[in-house]
XYZ file of C-alpha atoms in Angstrom:
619
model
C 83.898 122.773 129.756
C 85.601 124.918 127.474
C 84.659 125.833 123.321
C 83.454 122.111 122.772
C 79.665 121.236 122.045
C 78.492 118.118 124.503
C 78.252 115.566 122.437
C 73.881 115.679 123.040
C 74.329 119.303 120.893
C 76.496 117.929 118.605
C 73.970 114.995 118.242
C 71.263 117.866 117.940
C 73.488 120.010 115.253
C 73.237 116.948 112.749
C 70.331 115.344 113.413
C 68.821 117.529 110.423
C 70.964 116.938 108.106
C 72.035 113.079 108.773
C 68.337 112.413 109.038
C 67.201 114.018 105.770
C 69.654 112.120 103.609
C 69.244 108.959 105.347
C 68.911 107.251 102.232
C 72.466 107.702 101.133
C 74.951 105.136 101.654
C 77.585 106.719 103.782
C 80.801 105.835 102.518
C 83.698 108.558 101.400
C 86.878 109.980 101.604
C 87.623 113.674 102.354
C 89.949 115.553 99.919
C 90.575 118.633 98.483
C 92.121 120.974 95.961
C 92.385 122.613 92.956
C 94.204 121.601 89.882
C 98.074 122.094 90.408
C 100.331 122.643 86.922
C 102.113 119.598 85.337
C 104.689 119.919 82.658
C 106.188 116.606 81.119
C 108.711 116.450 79.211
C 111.024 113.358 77.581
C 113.541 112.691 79.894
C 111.939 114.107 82.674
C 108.263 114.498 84.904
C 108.278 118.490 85.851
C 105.948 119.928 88.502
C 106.086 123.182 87.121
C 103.402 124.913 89.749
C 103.221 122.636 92.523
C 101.159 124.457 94.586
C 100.354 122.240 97.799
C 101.663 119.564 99.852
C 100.442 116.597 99.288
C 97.486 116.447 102.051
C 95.706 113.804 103.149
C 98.069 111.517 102.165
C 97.590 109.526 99.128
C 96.309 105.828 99.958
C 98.766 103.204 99.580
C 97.458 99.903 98.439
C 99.943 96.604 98.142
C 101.520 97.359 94.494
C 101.189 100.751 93.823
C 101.120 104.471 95.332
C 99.253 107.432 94.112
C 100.150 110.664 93.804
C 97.317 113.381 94.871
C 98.551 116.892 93.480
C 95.746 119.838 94.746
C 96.648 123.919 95.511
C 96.831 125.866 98.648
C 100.577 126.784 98.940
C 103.076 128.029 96.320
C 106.629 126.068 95.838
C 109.393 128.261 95.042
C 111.166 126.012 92.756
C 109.109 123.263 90.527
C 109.989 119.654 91.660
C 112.063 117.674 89.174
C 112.949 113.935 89.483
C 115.953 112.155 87.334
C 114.984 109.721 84.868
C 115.320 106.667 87.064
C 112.733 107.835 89.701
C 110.404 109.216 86.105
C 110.795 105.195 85.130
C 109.559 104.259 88.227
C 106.582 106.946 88.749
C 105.376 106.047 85.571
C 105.369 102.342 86.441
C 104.829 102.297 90.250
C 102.360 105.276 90.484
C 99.432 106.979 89.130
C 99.485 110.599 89.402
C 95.790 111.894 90.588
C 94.690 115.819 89.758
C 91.314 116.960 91.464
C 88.041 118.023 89.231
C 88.920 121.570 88.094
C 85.006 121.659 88.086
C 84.079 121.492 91.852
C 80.565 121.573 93.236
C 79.130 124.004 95.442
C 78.212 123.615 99.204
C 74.546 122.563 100.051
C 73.392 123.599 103.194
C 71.012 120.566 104.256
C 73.304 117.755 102.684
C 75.231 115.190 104.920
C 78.653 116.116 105.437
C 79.851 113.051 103.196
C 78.016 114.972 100.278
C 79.792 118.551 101.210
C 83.264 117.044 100.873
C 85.311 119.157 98.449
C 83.165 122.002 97.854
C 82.902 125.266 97.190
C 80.938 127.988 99.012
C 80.329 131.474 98.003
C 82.184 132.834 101.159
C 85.220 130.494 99.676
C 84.621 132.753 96.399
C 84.464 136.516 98.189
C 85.291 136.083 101.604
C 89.289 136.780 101.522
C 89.951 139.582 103.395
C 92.709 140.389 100.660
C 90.093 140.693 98.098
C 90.282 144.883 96.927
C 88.280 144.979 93.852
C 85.047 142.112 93.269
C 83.123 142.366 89.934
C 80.354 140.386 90.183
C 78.298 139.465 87.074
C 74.915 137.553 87.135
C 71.067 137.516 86.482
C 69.493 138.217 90.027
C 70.975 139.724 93.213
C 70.059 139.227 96.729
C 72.425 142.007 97.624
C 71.889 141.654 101.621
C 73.280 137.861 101.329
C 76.045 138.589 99.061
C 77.427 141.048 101.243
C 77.042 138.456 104.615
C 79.582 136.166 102.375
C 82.393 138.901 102.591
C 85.252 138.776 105.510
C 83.406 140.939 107.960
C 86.224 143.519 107.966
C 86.329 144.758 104.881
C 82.931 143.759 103.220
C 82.313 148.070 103.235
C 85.846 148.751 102.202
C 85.911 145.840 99.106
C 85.105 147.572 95.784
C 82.012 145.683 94.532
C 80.670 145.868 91.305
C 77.888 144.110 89.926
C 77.377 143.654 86.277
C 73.839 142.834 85.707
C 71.321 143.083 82.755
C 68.102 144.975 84.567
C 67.673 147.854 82.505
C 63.652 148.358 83.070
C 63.233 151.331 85.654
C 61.125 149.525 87.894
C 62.870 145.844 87.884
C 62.751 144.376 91.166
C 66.295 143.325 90.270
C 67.120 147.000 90.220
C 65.635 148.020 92.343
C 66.977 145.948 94.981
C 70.698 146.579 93.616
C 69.854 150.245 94.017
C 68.599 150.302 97.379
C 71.782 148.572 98.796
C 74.012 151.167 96.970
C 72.158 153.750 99.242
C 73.466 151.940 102.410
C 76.651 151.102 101.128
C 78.832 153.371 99.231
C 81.321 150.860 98.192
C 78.871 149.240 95.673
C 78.536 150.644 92.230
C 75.577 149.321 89.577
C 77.051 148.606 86.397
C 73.818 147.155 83.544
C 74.735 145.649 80.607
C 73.704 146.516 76.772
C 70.805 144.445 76.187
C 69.649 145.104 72.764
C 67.758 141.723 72.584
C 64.229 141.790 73.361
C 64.566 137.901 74.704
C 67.725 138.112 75.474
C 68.916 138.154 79.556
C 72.032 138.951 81.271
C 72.793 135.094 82.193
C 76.482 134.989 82.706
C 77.678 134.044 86.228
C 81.045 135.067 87.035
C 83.453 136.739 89.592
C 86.593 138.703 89.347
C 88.900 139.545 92.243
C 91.559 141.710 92.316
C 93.362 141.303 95.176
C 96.084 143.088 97.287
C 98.666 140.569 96.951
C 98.769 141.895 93.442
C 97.087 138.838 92.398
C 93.855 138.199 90.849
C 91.062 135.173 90.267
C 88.167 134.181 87.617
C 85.483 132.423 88.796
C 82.611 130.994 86.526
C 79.490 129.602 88.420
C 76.236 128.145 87.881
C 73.824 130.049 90.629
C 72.223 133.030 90.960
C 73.362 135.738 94.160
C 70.004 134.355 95.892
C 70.081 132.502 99.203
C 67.841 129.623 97.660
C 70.310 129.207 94.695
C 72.795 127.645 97.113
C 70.777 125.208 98.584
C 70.660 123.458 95.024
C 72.959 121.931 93.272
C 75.665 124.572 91.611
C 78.968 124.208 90.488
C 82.217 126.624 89.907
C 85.420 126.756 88.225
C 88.184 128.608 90.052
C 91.408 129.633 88.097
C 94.723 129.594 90.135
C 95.796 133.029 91.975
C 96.739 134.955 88.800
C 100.269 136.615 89.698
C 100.939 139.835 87.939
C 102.957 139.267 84.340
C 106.490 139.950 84.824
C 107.091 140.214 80.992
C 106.320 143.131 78.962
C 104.366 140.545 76.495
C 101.287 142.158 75.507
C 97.904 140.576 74.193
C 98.117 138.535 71.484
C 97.133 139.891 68.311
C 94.613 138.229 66.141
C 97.294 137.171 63.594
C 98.836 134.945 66.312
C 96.291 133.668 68.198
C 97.913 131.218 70.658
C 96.094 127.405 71.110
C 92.742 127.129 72.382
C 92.693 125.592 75.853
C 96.089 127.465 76.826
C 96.156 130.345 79.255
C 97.083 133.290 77.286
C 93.983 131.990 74.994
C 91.718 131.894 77.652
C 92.854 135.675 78.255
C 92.913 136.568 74.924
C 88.841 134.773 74.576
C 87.902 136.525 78.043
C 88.821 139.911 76.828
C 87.343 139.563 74.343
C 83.731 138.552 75.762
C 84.379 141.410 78.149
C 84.927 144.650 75.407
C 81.304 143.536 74.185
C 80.082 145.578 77.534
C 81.907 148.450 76.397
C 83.395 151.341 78.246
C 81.544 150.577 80.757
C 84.242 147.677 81.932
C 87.226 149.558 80.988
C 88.572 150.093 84.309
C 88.287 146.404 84.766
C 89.585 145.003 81.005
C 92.496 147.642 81.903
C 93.534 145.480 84.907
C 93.488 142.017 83.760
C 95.607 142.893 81.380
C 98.510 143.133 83.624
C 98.236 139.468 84.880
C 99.490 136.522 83.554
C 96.998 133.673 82.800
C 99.631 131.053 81.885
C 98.709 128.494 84.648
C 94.894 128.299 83.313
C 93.926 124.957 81.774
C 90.417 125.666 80.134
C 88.686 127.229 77.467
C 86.009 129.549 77.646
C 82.628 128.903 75.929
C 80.875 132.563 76.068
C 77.613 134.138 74.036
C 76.930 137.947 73.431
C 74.085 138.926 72.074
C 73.909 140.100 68.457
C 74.557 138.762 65.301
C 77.484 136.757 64.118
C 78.266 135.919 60.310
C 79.924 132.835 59.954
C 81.138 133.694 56.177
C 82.725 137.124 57.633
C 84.720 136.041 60.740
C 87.776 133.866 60.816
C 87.750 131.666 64.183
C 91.859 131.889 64.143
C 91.659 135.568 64.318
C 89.067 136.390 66.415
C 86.508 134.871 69.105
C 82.973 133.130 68.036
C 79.919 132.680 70.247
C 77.414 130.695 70.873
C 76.833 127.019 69.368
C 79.823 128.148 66.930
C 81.963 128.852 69.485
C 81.440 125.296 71.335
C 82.266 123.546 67.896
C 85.430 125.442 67.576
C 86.587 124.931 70.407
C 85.748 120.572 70.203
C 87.415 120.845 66.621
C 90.574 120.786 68.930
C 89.723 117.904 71.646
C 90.576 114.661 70.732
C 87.338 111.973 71.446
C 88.271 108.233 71.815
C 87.581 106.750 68.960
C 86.800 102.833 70.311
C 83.772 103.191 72.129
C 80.700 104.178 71.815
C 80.717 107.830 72.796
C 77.671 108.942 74.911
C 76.835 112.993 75.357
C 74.812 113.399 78.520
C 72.784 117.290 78.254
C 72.109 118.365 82.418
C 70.522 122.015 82.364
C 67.798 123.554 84.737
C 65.745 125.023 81.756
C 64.737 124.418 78.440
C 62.992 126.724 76.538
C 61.264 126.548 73.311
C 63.055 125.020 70.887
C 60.358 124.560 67.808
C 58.101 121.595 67.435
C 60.286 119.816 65.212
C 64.000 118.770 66.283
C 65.920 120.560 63.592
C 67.716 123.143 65.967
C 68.331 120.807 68.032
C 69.864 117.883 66.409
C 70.646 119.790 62.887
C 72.228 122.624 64.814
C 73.264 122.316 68.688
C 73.659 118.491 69.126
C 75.854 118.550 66.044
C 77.793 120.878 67.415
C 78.383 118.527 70.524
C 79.509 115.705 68.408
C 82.321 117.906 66.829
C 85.970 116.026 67.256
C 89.033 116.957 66.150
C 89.877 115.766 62.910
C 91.415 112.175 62.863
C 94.244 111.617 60.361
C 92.559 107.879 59.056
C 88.919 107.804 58.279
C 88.388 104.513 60.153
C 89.855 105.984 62.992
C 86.893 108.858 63.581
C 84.864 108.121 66.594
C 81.558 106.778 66.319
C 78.426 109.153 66.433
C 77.253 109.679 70.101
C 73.871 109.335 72.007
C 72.531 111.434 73.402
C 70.430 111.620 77.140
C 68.741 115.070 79.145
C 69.092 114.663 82.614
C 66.291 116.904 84.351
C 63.839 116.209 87.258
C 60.382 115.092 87.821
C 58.011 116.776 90.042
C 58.582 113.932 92.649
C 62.152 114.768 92.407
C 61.654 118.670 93.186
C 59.019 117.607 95.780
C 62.099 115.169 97.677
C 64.510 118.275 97.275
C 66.010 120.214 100.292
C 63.666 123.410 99.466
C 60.827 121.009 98.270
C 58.702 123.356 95.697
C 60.507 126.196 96.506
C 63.249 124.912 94.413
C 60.608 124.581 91.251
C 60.383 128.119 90.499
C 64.155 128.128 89.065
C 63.325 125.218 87.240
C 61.441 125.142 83.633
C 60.602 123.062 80.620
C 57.815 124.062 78.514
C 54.602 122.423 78.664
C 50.563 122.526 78.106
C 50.827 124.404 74.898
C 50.151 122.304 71.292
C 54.259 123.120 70.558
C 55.087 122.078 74.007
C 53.618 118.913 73.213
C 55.613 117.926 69.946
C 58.557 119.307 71.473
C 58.232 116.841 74.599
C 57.803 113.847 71.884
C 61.158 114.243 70.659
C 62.728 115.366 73.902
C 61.066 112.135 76.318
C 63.190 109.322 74.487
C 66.335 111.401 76.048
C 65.027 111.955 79.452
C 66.675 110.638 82.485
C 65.990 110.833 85.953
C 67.973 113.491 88.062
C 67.540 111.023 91.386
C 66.694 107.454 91.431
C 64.491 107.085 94.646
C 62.445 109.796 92.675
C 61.581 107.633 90.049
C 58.041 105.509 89.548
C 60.678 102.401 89.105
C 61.605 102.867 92.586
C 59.502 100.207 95.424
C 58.236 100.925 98.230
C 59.715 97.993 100.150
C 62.375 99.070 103.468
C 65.586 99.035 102.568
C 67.279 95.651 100.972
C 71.121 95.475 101.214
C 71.043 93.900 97.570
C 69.047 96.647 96.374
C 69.978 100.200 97.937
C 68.278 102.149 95.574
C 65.506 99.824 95.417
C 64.823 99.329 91.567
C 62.395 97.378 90.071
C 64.886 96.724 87.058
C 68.028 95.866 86.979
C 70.514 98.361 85.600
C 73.476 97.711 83.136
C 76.491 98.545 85.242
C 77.410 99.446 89.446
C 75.761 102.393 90.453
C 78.085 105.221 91.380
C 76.423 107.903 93.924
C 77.124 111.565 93.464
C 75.250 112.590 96.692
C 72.450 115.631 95.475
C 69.627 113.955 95.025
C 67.892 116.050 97.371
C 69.765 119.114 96.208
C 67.470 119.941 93.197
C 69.618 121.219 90.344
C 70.179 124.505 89.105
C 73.931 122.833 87.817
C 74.870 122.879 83.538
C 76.496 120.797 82.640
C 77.192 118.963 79.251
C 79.785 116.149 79.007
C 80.500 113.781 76.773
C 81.831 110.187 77.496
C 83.886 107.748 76.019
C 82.099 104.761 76.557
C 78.818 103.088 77.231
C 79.753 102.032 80.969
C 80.207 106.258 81.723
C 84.172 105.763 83.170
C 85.655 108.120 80.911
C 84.843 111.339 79.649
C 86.378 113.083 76.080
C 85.339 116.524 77.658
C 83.296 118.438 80.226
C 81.673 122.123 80.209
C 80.351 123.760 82.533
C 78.049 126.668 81.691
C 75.875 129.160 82.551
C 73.912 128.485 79.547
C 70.386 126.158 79.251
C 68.652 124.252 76.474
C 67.875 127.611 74.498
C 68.196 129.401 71.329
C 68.615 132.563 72.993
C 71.707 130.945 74.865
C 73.231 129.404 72.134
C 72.078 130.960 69.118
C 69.700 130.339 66.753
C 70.204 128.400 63.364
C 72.487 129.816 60.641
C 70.063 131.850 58.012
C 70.064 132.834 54.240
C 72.795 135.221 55.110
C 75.324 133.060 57.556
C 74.513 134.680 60.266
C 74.032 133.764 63.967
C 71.684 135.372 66.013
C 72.397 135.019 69.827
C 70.229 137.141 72.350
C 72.034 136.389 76.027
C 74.838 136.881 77.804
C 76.208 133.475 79.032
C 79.697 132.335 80.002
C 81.187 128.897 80.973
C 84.020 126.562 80.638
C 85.257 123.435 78.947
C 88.191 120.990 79.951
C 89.653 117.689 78.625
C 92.425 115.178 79.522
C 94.843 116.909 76.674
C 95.077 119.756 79.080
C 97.158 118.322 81.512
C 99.862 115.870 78.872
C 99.675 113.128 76.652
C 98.148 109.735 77.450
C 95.878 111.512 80.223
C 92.359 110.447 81.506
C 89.600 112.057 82.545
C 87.223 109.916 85.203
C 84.069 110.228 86.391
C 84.327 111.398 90.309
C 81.509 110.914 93.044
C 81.522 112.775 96.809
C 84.781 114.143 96.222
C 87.078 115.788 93.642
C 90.118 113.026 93.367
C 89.872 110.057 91.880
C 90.571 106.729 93.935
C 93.819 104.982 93.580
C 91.154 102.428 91.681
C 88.853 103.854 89.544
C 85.984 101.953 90.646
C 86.237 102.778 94.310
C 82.904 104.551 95.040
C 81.068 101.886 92.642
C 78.248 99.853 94.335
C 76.936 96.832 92.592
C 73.229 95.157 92.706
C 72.436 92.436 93.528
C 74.526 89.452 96.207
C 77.302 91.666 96.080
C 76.035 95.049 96.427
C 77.792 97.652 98.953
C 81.000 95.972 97.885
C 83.492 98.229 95.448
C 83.413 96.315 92.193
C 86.377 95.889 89.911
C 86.017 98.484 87.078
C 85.406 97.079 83.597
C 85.882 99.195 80.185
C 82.136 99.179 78.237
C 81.507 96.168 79.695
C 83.936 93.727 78.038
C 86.392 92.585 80.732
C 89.244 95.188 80.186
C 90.269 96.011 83.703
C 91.751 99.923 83.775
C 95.307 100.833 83.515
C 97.642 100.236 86.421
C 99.378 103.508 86.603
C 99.328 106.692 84.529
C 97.942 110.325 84.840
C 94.351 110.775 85.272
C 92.209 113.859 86.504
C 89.191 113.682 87.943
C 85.382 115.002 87.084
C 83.265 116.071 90.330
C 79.963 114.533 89.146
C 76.774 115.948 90.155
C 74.232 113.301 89.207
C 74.227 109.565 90.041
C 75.596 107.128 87.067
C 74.353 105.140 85.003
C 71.271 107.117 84.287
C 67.952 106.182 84.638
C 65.818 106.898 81.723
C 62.172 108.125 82.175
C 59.524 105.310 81.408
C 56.591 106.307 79.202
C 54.446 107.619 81.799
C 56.727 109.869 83.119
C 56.623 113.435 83.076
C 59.724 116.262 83.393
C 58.823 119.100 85.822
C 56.816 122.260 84.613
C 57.132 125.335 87.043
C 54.038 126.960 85.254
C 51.524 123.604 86.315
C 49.766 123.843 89.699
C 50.101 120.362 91.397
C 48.043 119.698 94.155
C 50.483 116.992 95.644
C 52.296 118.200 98.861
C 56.320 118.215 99.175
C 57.997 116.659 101.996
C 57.256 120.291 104.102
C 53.604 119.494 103.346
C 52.900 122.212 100.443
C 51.236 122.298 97.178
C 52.584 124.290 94.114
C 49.997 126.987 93.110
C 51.731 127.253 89.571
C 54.712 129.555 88.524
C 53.687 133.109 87.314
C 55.073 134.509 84.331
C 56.430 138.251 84.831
């Protein structure tokens, strides 16, 4: 009968799966990629990296084509097109780049949900991977290792960079006892002079043998659990050795934040704060070129930082000051009502008053580059906190066993005043989770079965039931949510410790963790470029609002995408790159009676496996 499953055990394979997420609407389109390299100039449009063929082909509708660009195969020669054919792109054709933030695969989600993602044998399991440095908070070592290419998973040089100093961590203990049974893994802790400070960063380094190399930045953990929630990654492009004799930049000529010899520069920086103890791998990347990078890293060491004393052209900042420098060079749209959406899996303490966080951090957020007219400075943003409700860790794929990687402070008399100023901002992580939701059967006019009626089409992302261990923190242009000034990605919660406390008497900064992440905007790939919203996949649609689902006589139908609600339909053609979204939009905010989840309170209600939740211990 040869390799083929009958179709009964295929039936039996997805029955799981297809049965848990039931609920979801099952309607996308596969893609994939990564962010190829465009370079435009006057009298010409220059693919300067291409790096794959265009695959699946782009739809065609009646008027216009698109133009998908991802990145599996390198083109010796960049494409360039005369300026009759640029006239007629520019008219005919919109030119589509992927998210350059992609989600990771959930085990337990319907296949619809997995399209375009990223799993952690994608990250390590090359077999032309030589050297992996591996930095994070926790380490299942054993699972880690199962993720590497079978062949050379004892030859690959693995480091892991970790902040588990204490003798008798579990954490260490564990990383020890796997670099008894294999010799090809070498501990390497972290300086961790803060007493509340953690090793939080999440990244991985390859060097490879094809004398190429790759920076990954991540959300989760090295623990099995980790990715059956919600994560996300950015990958950079295969780094090809530098053929120039160019050498670092030195501070007096820092190059442009957002470029890829900035990124190096900023990287290189975050990595001589661990001392000699990286040498051997701060020695490498130096011999790689990092042109074909389109981000900017957002990174926090721990220690103090005086604001008076360092110059931000000449040398890196951290923390919340780093953030604002690097918005003081994005652009925000400055005709509609910007909207800055927080999505984190902690937040700590924060003080029973809001002054750190609206004086300090959130002002931070709502940094813009400098507009040259007054009246043309964009208008000051909301704000939401997307996090979920017990019900909503209860629904998730690991039901409470997802809760103990999720926290927000409660019970205590601080807790309390610091949930009064944080509930206005709350917003459901999944909609069925909410108290607004019925508990009528399914209505075609009302898929997500809402009691009230919400402003604008709802647009699925497909993890509800993959409870969220994602950061995120984007902001968007407008009230309807279709496009965004900028997106980060980040290993780093709703904390003082991640982003640094507020500036004291003597300018200073005091950060306590290690945290690393990434932001992007539409400047990054040319002039006149958008950044959209994307749901279930990483390109956006030839229309914009493909994906959206309206209530009411019309729902299940895509709707025709309005700007902020007043008629403006969205541009024909142009360049536009998409953002993988990981919750559902628009957001759903929590009613009064609503609570956020709290690890650290016993609930005697049962997940969907049938458990209770004895209460999160504090170590």
């Amino acid at each position: 009968m040869g390799d083929e499953p009958s179709p009964k055990r295929q039936r039996l394979n997805n029955a799981s799966s297809d049965a848990y997420e039931s609920h979801v609407d099952s309607a996308s389109s596969p893609c994939n990629g990564n962010p190829s390299t465009l370079g435009i100039k006057t009298d010409v449009i220059t693919l300067t990296s291409l790096t794959e063929p265009i695959s699946p082909p782009a739809r065609r509708r009646a008027q216009k084509e698109s133009i998908d660009l991802t990145n599996e195969e390198r083109s010796p020669e960049p494409l360039k097109f005369c300026p009759d054919v640029e006239k007629k792109l520019i008219k005919e054709s919109t030119i589509n780049f992927p998210s350059p933030i992609q989600l990771t695969h959930v085990e337990g989600l319907a296949e619809l949900n997995n399209v375009d993602t990223v799993s952690l044998r994608d990250i390590v399991g090359d077999p032309l991977i030589k050297e992996c440095w591996v930095f994070n908070y926790l380490f299942e070592v054993a699972f880690l290792l199962s993720n590497f290419d079978e062949d050379v998973r004892d030859v690959v040089q693995i480091k892991l960079v970790h902040g588990s100093w204490k003798k008798h961590d579990s954490n260490r203990l564990g990383i020890e006892e796997a670099m008894k049974q294999h010799k090809n893994i070498q501990s390497i802790t972290a300086y961790m002079p803060e007493a509340f400070g953690t090793h939080h960063s999440k990244m991985i380094i390859n060097i490879r043998h094809d004398d190429s190399c790759q920076v990954n930045i991540l959300t989760a953990n090295m623990l099995s659990r980790d990715w059956r929630m919600c994560q996300a990654v950015w990958r950079s492009p295969l780094l090809p050795l530098n053929t120039t004799s160019a050498a670092l930049h030195s501070p007096s000529t820092l190059p442009p934040i957002g470029s890829g010899a900035r990124f190096r520069f900023d990287l290189m920086s975050y990595l001589r704060h661990y001392g000699s103890r990286l040498s051997a791998l701060t020695g490498q990347l130096q011999q790689y070129d990092f042109d074909s990078i389109r981000a900017a890293i957002v990174a926090s060491v721990p220690g103090r930082q005086n604001l008076r004393g360092t110059d931000p052209e000449q040398e890196t900042l951290y923390g919340w000051p780093g953030l604002k420098n690097v918005l003081r060079g994005v652009p925000a749209n400055s005709n509609k009502k910007p909207h800055i959406v927080m999505q984190v899996s902690s937040v700590a303490s924060l003080g029973a008053g809001d002054t750190w966080l609206r004086g300090t951090f959130q002002e931070a957020l709502s940094t813009t580059k400098k507009q040259k007219s007054p009246a043309a400075s964009p208008s000051k943003p909301d704000f939401s906190l997307v996090f979920p409700t017990a019900d909503s860790i209860r629904r998730s794929i690991d039901g409470y066993g997802s809760g103990g990687s999720i926290h927000m402070k409660k019970g205590s008399a601080q807790a309390a005043k610091q949930l009064e100023y944080l509930h206005p901002m709350l917003c459901h992580w999944a909609y069925d989770a909410s108290s607004r939701a019925t508990n009528a059967g399914k209505d075609a006019s009302n898929p997500f079965h809402l009691t009230e009626p919400l402003k604008h089409p709802v647009r699925e992302a497909g993890r509800k039931r993959a409870a969220p261990h994602i950061k995120t923190y984007i902001r968007f242009a407008d009230e309807s949510m279709t496009r965004i000034d900028w997106a980060m990605m980040t290993s780093a919660n709703l904390s003082t410790q991640a982003w640094g406390a507020k500036t004291n008497g003597a300018h200073e900064v005091r950060v306590c963790s290690y945290e690393i992440g990434v932001v992007v905007w539409p400047g990054l790939w040319g002039e006149d470029v958008e950044m959209v919203p994307v749901f279930r996949k990483d390109l956006p649609e030839a229309d914009a609002a493909e994906g959206a689902v309206e209530q009411g006589s019309n729902a299940g139908t895509v709707s025709e995408r309005t700007d902020g609600g007043n008629g403006e339909v969205g541009r024909e053609s142009g360049i536009r790159v998409g953002l993988r979204m990981p919750y559902d939009l628009p957001l759903v905010p929590y009613k009064e009676d609503e609570m956020p989840w709290c690890a650290r309170i016993p609930d005697s209600k049962v997940d969907w496996m049938g458990r209770a939740w004895p209460g999160f211990e504090v170590r």
